[in-house]
Coordinates of C-alpha atoms and ligand atoms in Angstrom, one line a residue:
M740 CA 0.0 0.0 0.0
T741 CA 1.3 3.4 -0.9
E742 CA -0.1 6.8 0.0
L743 CA -0.3 9.1 -3.0
T744 CA -0.4 12.9 -2.6
K745 CA -1.2 15.1 -5.5
T746 CA -1.7 18.8 -6.1
L747 CA -5.0 19.2 -8.0
E748 CA -5.2 22.2 -10.2
L749 CA -8.4 24.1 -10.7
K750 CA -9.0 27.3 -12.6
L751 CA -11.9 29.4 -11.5
V752 CA -14.1 30.1 -14.5
E753 CA -14.6 33.8 -15.2
P754 CA -15.8 35.0 -11.8
N755 CA -18.1 38.0 -12.1
A756 CA -17.1 41.4 -10.7
H757 CA -18.9 40.7 -7.4
K758 CA -17.1 37.4 -6.8
R759 CA -13.8 38.8 -8.0
G760 CA -14.1 41.5 -5.5
K761 CA -14.8 38.9 -2.7
L762 CA -11.7 36.9 -3.7
Q763 CA -9.6 40.1 -3.7
E764 CA -11.0 41.0 -0.2
T765 CA -10.0 37.6 1.1
R766 CA -6.6 37.8 -0.4
K767 CA -6.0 41.3 1.0
A768 CA -7.1 40.4 4.5
Y769 CA -5.1 37.2 4.4
Q770 CA -1.9 38.9 3.3
K771 CA -2.2 41.6 5.9
A772 CA -2.8 39.0 8.6
L773 CA 0.2 37.0 7.4
Q774 CA 2.4 40.1 7.3
D775 CA 1.4 41.1 10.8
A776 CA 1.9 37.6 12.3
F777 CA 5.2 37.4 10.5
N778 CA 6.4 40.8 11.8
A779 CA 5.3 39.8 15.3
R780 CA 7.7 36.8 14.9
C781 CA 5.0 34.4 16.0
T782 CA 6.7 31.0 16.6
T783 CA 3.7 29.1 18.1
Q784 CA 0.1 28.6 17.0
T785 CA -1.1 30.4 20.1
E786 CA 1.0 33.5 19.3
A787 CA -0.2 33.5 15.7
N788 CA -3.8 33.0 16.8
D789 CA -3.6 36.2 18.9
V790 CA -2.7 38.2 15.8
V791 CA -4.9 36.6 13.1
V792 CA -8.0 36.3 15.2
N793 CA -8.8 40.0 14.6
Y794 CA -9.0 39.7 10.8
D795 CA -12.1 39.3 8.7
L796 CA -11.2 35.8 7.4
S797 CA -12.8 32.4 7.5
G798 CA -11.7 30.1 10.3
Y799 CA -10.1 27.8 7.6
A800 CA -7.8 30.6 6.5
K801 CA -7.0 31.6 10.1
N802 CA -6.2 28.0 11.0
A803 CA -4.0 27.7 8.0
L804 CA -2.1 30.9 9.0
K805 CA -1.7 29.6 12.6
K806 CA 0.1 26.5 11.2
Y807 CA 2.0 28.3 8.5
V808 CA 3.5 31.4 10.2
P809 CA 5.4 29.5 12.9
Q810 CA 6.8 27.1 10.2
L811 CA 7.8 30.0 8.0
I812 CA 9.8 31.5 10.8
T813 CA 11.3 28.5 12.5
T814 CA 11.7 26.1 9.6
Y815 CA 12.8 28.4 6.8
N816 CA 14.5 31.0 8.9
A817 CA 13.0 33.7 6.6
S818 CA 13.8 37.3 7.3
E819 CA 11.3 38.7 4.8
L820 CA 8.1 37.6 3.1
Y821 CA 7.6 37.1 -0.6
D822 CA 4.9 39.5 -1.7
D823 CA 3.0 36.8 -3.5
H824 CA 1.6 34.4 -1.0
P825 CA -1.4 32.2 -2.0
V826 CA -4.3 32.2 0.5
R827 CA -4.2 28.9 2.4
F828 CA -7.2 27.1 3.7
T829 CA -7.1 24.1 6.0
N830 CA -8.7 20.9 4.9
E831 CA -12.5 20.9 4.9
G832 CA -12.5 24.6 4.1
L833 CA -13.1 23.6 0.5
R834 CA -16.0 21.6 -0.9
L835 CA -16.3 20.1 -4.3
D836 CA -19.5 19.5 -6.2
H837 CA -20.3 18.0 -9.6
K838 CA -23.1 19.2 -11.8
P839 CA -22.8 17.3 -15.1
E840 CA -25.8 19.0 -16.6
N841 CA -24.0 22.4 -16.6
A842 CA -21.6 23.6 -19.2
I843 CA -19.0 23.8 -16.4
E844 CA -19.3 20.6 -14.5
W845 CA -17.3 21.2 -11.4
Y846 CA -18.0 23.6 -8.5
V847 CA -15.9 24.6 -5.6
K848 CA -16.9 26.2 -2.3
I849 CA -14.4 28.8 -1.3
P850 CA -14.4 30.1 2.3
H851 CA -14.7 33.9 2.5
H852 CA -15.6 35.5 5.8
E853 CA -16.5 33.6 8.9
D854 CA -19.7 31.6 8.0
Y855 CA -19.7 33.0 4.5
H856 CA -18.5 31.3 1.4
L857 CA -18.6 31.4 -2.4
W858 CA -19.6 28.7 -4.8
M859 CA -17.8 29.0 -8.0
P860 CA -17.5 27.0 -11.2
A861 CA -14.1 25.6 -11.8
Q862 CA -12.2 23.9 -14.6
P863 CA -9.9 21.1 -13.4
N864 CA -6.8 19.9 -15.2
P865 CA -8.5 17.3 -17.4
E866 CA -5.7 14.8 -16.7
Q867 CA -6.7 14.9 -13.0
R868 CA -10.3 14.0 -13.5
G869 CA -9.9 10.6 -11.7
W870 CA -8.7 12.4 -8.6
L871 CA -11.8 14.7 -8.7
E872 CA -14.1 11.6 -9.0
A873 CA -12.2 10.0 -6.1
L874 CA -12.6 13.2 -3.9
N875 CA -16.3 13.5 -4.9
A876 CA -16.9 9.9 -3.9
G877 CA -15.0 10.2 -0.7
D878 CA -12.3 7.8 -1.9
A879 CA -9.6 10.5 -1.6
T880 CA -9.0 13.0 1.2
M881 CA -8.7 16.7 0.7
G882 CA -5.8 18.4 2.4
E883 CA -4.8 22.1 2.4
S884 CA -5.8 24.3 -0.5
R885 CA -4.2 27.4 -1.9
L886 CA -6.0 30.2 -3.7
F887 CA -4.0 32.6 -6.0
E888 CA -4.2 34.9 -9.0
R889 CA -1.9 34.9 -12.0
D890 CA -2.4 37.4 -14.9
G891 CA -6.0 38.1 -13.9
T892 CA -7.0 34.5 -13.6
W893 CA -7.8 32.8 -10.2
Y894 CA -6.6 29.3 -9.5
L895 CA -7.0 26.9 -6.7
H896 CA -4.5 24.2 -5.8
V897 CA -5.8 21.4 -3.7
T898 CA -3.7 18.8 -1.9
A899 CA -5.4 15.4 -2.2
T900 CA -4.3 12.0 -0.7
R901 CA -5.4 8.4 -1.3
N902 CA -4.1 4.9 -0.8
V903 CA -3.2 2.7 -3.7
E904 CA -1.9 -0.8 -4.0
D905 CA 1.5 -1.3 -5.6
S906 CA 1.3 -2.5 -9.2
S907 CA 2.8 -5.9 -9.8
G908 CA 6.0 -5.9 -11.8
E909 CA 4.8 -7.8 -14.8
S910 CA 6.0 -6.6 -18.2
A911 CA 3.5 -5.3 -20.7
E912 CA 3.6 -8.4 -22.9
E913 CA 2.7 -10.7 -20.1
R914 CA -0.4 -8.9 -19.2
T915 CA -3.9 -10.0 -20.1
P916 CA -5.7 -7.1 -21.8
I917 CA -9.4 -6.6 -20.8
G918 CA -11.3 -4.6 -23.3
V919 CA -13.7 -2.1 -21.8
D920 CA -16.5 -0.9 -24.2
I921 CA -18.7 2.0 -23.1
G922 CA -22.0 2.0 -25.0
E923 CA -25.6 3.0 -25.2
A924 CA -27.4 -0.3 -24.9
S925 CA -25.0 -1.9 -22.5
L926 CA -23.6 0.8 -20.3
V927 CA -20.3 -1.0 -20.1
T928 CA -19.1 -4.3 -21.6
V929 CA -15.9 -6.1 -20.8
C930 CA -14.2 -9.2 -22.3
H931 CA -10.8 -10.7 -22.6
R932 CA -9.2 -13.7 -24.3
D933 CA -8.2 -16.9 -22.5
E934 CA -4.7 -18.5 -22.7
H935 CA -5.7 -20.1 -26.1
G936 CA -6.8 -16.8 -27.5
S937 CA -10.6 -17.5 -27.3
P938 CA -12.8 -14.7 -26.1
T939 CA -14.0 -15.5 -22.6
A940 CA -16.1 -14.3 -19.7
P941 CA -17.9 -11.4 -21.4
K942 CA -19.8 -9.3 -19.0
L943 CA -22.4 -6.7 -19.9
W944 CA -24.1 -4.1 -17.8
D945 CA -27.2 -3.7 -19.9
N946 CA -29.8 -3.2 -17.1
E947 CA -27.6 -0.3 -15.9
G948 CA -27.7 1.1 -19.4
K949 CA -31.5 1.0 -19.3
T950 CA -31.5 2.7 -15.9
V951 CA -29.2 5.5 -16.9
R952 CA -31.3 6.1 -20.1
R953 CA -34.5 6.2 -18.0
L954 CA -33.0 8.6 -15.5
R955 CA -31.5 10.9 -18.2
K956 CA -34.9 11.0 -20.0
S957 CA -36.9 11.8 -16.9
Y958 CA -34.4 14.6 -16.1
F959 CA -35.1 16.2 -19.4
T960 CA -38.9 15.8 -19.5
A961 CA -39.3 16.8 -15.9
T962 CA -36.9 19.7 -15.8
R963 CA -38.4 21.1 -19.0
R964 CA -41.9 20.9 -17.5
L965 CA -40.7 22.5 -14.2
Q966 CA -38.8 25.3 -16.1
I967 CA -41.9 26.1 -18.1
R968 CA -43.8 26.5 -14.8
G969 CA -41.0 28.7 -13.6
S970 CA -40.0 26.3 -10.8
E971 CA -36.2 26.6 -11.4
R972 CA -35.2 25.7 -7.9
I973 CA -37.3 22.6 -7.8
A974 CA -36.0 21.7 -11.2
E975 CA -32.4 22.1 -9.9
S976 CA -32.8 20.0 -6.8
F977 CA -34.7 17.4 -8.8
G978 CA -31.9 17.4 -11.3
D979 CA -29.2 17.0 -8.6
D980 CA -31.1 14.0 -7.2
L981 CA -31.2 12.3 -10.6
W982 CA -27.5 13.0 -11.4
N983 CA -26.6 11.5 -8.0
Q984 CA -28.6 8.4 -8.9
I985 CA -26.7 8.1 -12.2
D986 CA -23.5 8.6 -10.3
D987 CA -24.4 5.8 -7.9
V988 CA -25.0 3.5 -10.8
F989 CA -21.6 4.5 -12.4
H990 CA -19.7 3.9 -9.1
R991 CA -21.2 0.5 -8.7
V992 CA -20.5 -0.5 -12.3
T993 CA -16.9 0.8 -12.3
R994 CA -16.2 -1.0 -9.1
E995 CA -17.5 -4.2 -10.7
V996 CA -15.3 -3.6 -13.7
V997 CA -12.3 -3.4 -11.5
E998 CA -13.4 -6.5 -9.6
Y999 CA -13.6 -8.3 -13.0
A1000 CA -10.1 -7.2 -13.7
E1001 CA -8.9 -8.5 -10.3
S1002 CA -10.3 -12.0 -11.2
V1003 CA -8.0 -12.2 -14.2
E1004 CA -4.3 -13.0 -13.9
N1005 CA -1.9 -10.0 -14.6
P1006 CA -4.7 -7.8 -16.0
V1007 CA -4.5 -4.5 -17.8
L1008 CA -7.7 -2.6 -18.4
V1009 CA -7.9 -1.2 -22.0
L1010 CA -10.1 1.8 -22.6
E1011 CA -10.8 3.8 -25.8
D1012 CA -8.9 7.1 -26.0
L1013 CA -11.4 9.8 -25.3
T1014 CA -9.9 12.4 -27.5
Y1015 CA -10.6 10.2 -30.5
I1016 CA -14.1 9.5 -29.3
R1017 CA -15.0 13.2 -29.1
E1018 CA -13.7 13.6 -32.7
S1019 CA -15.7 10.7 -34.1
M1020 CA -19.0 11.4 -32.4
N1021 CA -21.6 12.8 -34.7
Y1022 CA -24.8 13.0 -32.7
G1023 CA -26.9 15.8 -34.0
D1024 CA -28.2 17.1 -30.7
F1025 CA -25.7 19.2 -28.8
M1026 CA -27.0 18.3 -25.4
N1027 CA -27.0 14.7 -26.2
R1028 CA -23.4 14.9 -27.5
R1029 CA -22.3 16.8 -24.4
L1030 CA -23.9 14.3 -22.1
H1031 CA -22.3 11.3 -23.8
G1032 CA -19.0 13.1 -23.5
W1033 CA -19.7 13.5 -19.8
E1034 CA -20.7 9.9 -19.3
F1035 CA -17.6 8.6 -21.1
A1036 CA -15.3 10.9 -19.2
K1037 CA -16.9 10.1 -15.8
L1038 CA -16.9 6.3 -16.3
H1039 CA -13.3 6.4 -17.6
A1040 CA -12.1 8.5 -14.7
Q1041 CA -13.8 6.3 -12.1
I1042 CA -12.4 3.1 -13.7
R1043 CA -9.0 4.7 -13.7
Y1044 CA -8.8 5.7 -10.1
K1045 CA -10.4 2.5 -8.9
A1046 CA -8.0 0.5 -10.9
V1047 CA -5.0 2.4 -9.7
E1048 CA -6.3 1.9 -6.1
K1049 CA -6.0 -1.9 -6.8
G1050 CA -2.6 -1.6 -8.6
I1051 CA -4.2 -2.5 -11.9
P1052 CA -2.7 -0.7 -14.9
V1053 CA -4.9 1.1 -17.4
E1054 CA -4.1 1.9 -21.1
T1055 CA -5.9 3.6 -23.9
V1056 CA -6.2 2.6 -27.6
N1057 CA -7.4 4.3 -30.7
P1058 CA -11.1 3.5 -31.0
R1059 CA -11.4 3.8 -34.7
N1060 CA -13.7 1.0 -36.0
T1061 CA -13.7 -1.0 -32.8
S1062 CA -17.4 -1.4 -33.1
K1063 CA -17.4 -2.0 -36.9
E1064 CA -14.6 -4.6 -37.3
C1065 CA -15.0 -8.3 -36.9
H1066 CA -12.8 -9.5 -34.0
A1067 CA -12.1 -12.8 -35.8
C1068 CA -11.0 -11.6 -39.2
G1069 CA -10.8 -7.8 -39.1
E1070 CA -13.3 -7.2 -41.9
V1071 CA -15.7 -4.3 -41.5
G1072 CA -19.1 -5.7 -41.0
H1073 CA -22.5 -4.2 -40.1
R1074 CA -25.1 -4.2 -37.4
P1075 CA -28.5 -5.5 -38.5
R1076 CA -29.7 -4.8 -34.9
Q1077 CA -28.2 -2.6 -32.2
A1078 CA -27.0 -5.6 -30.2
T1079 CA -25.8 -7.7 -33.1
F1080 CA -22.7 -7.5 -35.2
K1081 CA -22.6 -9.4 -38.5
C1082 CA -19.4 -10.3 -40.3
T1083 CA -19.7 -10.0 -44.0
N1084 CA -16.7 -12.0 -44.9
N1085 CA -17.9 -15.3 -46.3
A1086 CA -14.6 -17.0 -45.4
C1087 CA -15.0 -16.1 -41.7
W1088 CA -16.5 -18.6 -39.4
M1089 CA -18.0 -16.0 -37.1
G1090 CA -21.3 -14.9 -38.7
E1091 CA -23.2 -13.0 -36.0
Y1092 CA -21.9 -11.9 -32.6
Q1093 CA -23.0 -9.8 -29.7
A1094 CA -22.0 -6.3 -30.9
D1095 CA -20.7 -4.8 -27.6
V1096 CA -18.7 -7.9 -26.8
N1097 CA -17.2 -7.8 -30.3
G1098 CA -16.2 -4.2 -29.6
A1099 CA -14.7 -5.1 -26.2
I1100 CA -12.5 -7.8 -27.8
N1101 CA -11.4 -5.4 -30.5
I1102 CA -10.4 -2.9 -27.8
A1103 CA -8.4 -5.6 -25.9
D1104 CA -6.7 -6.7 -29.1
R1105 CA -5.4 -3.2 -29.9
Y1106 CA -3.4 -3.4 -26.7
L1107 CA -1.6 -6.5 -28.0
S1108 CA -1.1 -5.1 -31.5
G1109 CA 0.9 -2.3 -29.9
E1110 CA -1.6 0.4 -30.5
S1111 CA -2.0 1.3 -26.9
H1112 CA -1.2 4.9 -25.9
S1113 CA 0.8 4.6 -22.7
R1114 CA 0.4 7.9 -21.0
K1115 CA 3.4 10.0 -20.2
H1116 CA 4.9 8.6 -17.1
T1117 CA 5.7 11.1 -14.4
G1118 CA 7.1 8.5 -12.1
G1119 CA 5.7 6.8 -9.0
N1120 CA 2.7 4.5 -8.9
D1121 CA 0.4 7.2 -10.2
S1122 CA 1.8 7.0 -13.7
A1123 CA -1.2 5.1 -15.1
E1124 CA -3.4 8.0 -14.3
D1125 CA -1.7 11.3 -14.7
G1126 CA 0.2 12.8 -17.5
G1127 CA 2.7 15.5 -17.0
R1128 CA 0.7 18.2 -18.8
L1129 CA -0.2 21.2 -16.7
T1130 CA -3.0 23.6 -17.5
A1131 CA -2.3 26.0 -14.7
P1132 CA 0.7 27.8 -13.4
Q1133 CA 2.2 26.5 -10.2
D1134 CA 2.0 28.7 -7.2
S1135 CA 5.3 30.1 -6.0
Q1136 CA 5.1 28.3 -2.7
A1137 CA 4.9 24.8 -4.2
D1138 CA 8.4 23.8 -2.9
A1139 CA 7.8 25.2 0.6
T1140 CA 4.4 23.5 0.7
Q1141 CA 5.9 20.1 -0.1
Q1142 CA 8.4 20.4 2.7
E1143 CA 5.8 21.7 4.9
T1144 CA 3.6 18.7 4.1
L1145 CA 6.4 16.4 5.0
G1146 CA 7.1 18.3 8.2
T1147 CA 3.4 18.4 9.2
Y1148 CA 2.5 14.8 8.5
A1149 CA 5.8 13.0 9.3
S1150 CA 5.6 14.0 13.0
Ligands
LIG1366 ZN1 -15.1 -12.0 -39.6

C-alpha cells in the first residue's frame, strides 16, 4: 500500500465582478494577517492566533495561518516575506460538487468570511479527473488548499491524498488485456481472451444502461416541465437527485469492472482514447453529445482511479472502427440490430456476434497489437493515471508546501 499525494489544479471560471471583489478581499485580509503575524515573529500557533483572530477571514484561512506562520519563521528561517503568497485554507474549508448538466461541471466552495463562502464553477486539469471523481466519492481525502491569482485568472490548488496498492512488476507483454467498451445499450461491456486466444467471460451491464437512459430521460422531461412552470429551484434539486442516482450506478459498475479485472491474472484494463471518441461522435443534438462526453469521461475517470487503487494498470487505444470490425477476421461488417454484429466476410466462421462484446474484444486486441497509448509517465505509482501536462501555473510556494507537508505529516 502506498499513500499518494497530489496537487490538483483548478481554474476558477470567469468570476463576475462581485465574486472577483470577494476573492480580492479575502486575499488582502489574508496577506495583511500574514504580514502582521510574521512581523510579530509568532513562533507558536497560540501567538499566531492572537494576531490573526482579529482579521475578517474564515476560520479555515486563520487556522492555515496559525500553522503556516510559525513554520515559516522556524523552519525556513526567513527574514522577509515574498509579496505573493497564496491564500491557504485548512482541509474541509473547501467543498467540491459535480453538476454534469451544466456547461462547467465542477463547482468549488471557497471560504470567504466567517460563516460565508462562495460557490464558483471551476475547470480542473483534465488529466486529473480521476482524482476529482475520487474526492467526490469520498475515496480520496482533501488536504490544504491554496488560492492565488496569475495574470488576472484565479486558481485553486488542492492537496489530495489516497491509498493505492502497488502495481505488480509484470512486463507489458505478459499482461492480459481486458477490453472495456462503453456504449448506449449496455452501459459497459468487458471481455478478454483466455490463454488459447478465445474470447471468454464477457460481462455486460445492460440493465444499468437502461436505468441510466431512463434517469436521463426523466431529467429532461421533468426539468423542462418545471422550467416552463417557472420552478427553477425545484428543477435544480430534482436534477441533482437524478444525477446523483446516475453517479451511484456509475460507481457500482466501475467498481465491478475493477473486480472483474482482479479476477484475471496480470490484468491490464484497456479503454478507448477519449480524444478520438470526441472527434468521431456525430450526434446531432448538442446536449446529447455533451452528455455522452460527460458519461464517457466520468466512467473512464472512475475506472482509472479505482484500478490504480488496486494496482491494476490502465491503457488507452485508438477506438477507430472498434465497433465496426470483426474481432475474428478484421473485416468491417455491419449491425443489423443494435445488439448484433454481423461479419460480411464469407470465409469467416463467425457470422453473428454480440456487438458490444465484439467491440470489447477489438479494444483488448489493440493493446496487444501495440496500438496502446501509454500515458506520459511522471514516475511513481500514479503514472497510469496522470500525464505531465499542466494547465495552470504552479503557485510560487509549491516547494515550501511540499516540505511543509512532509514536516506536518511526518511527525
Ligand atoms: Zn469475420
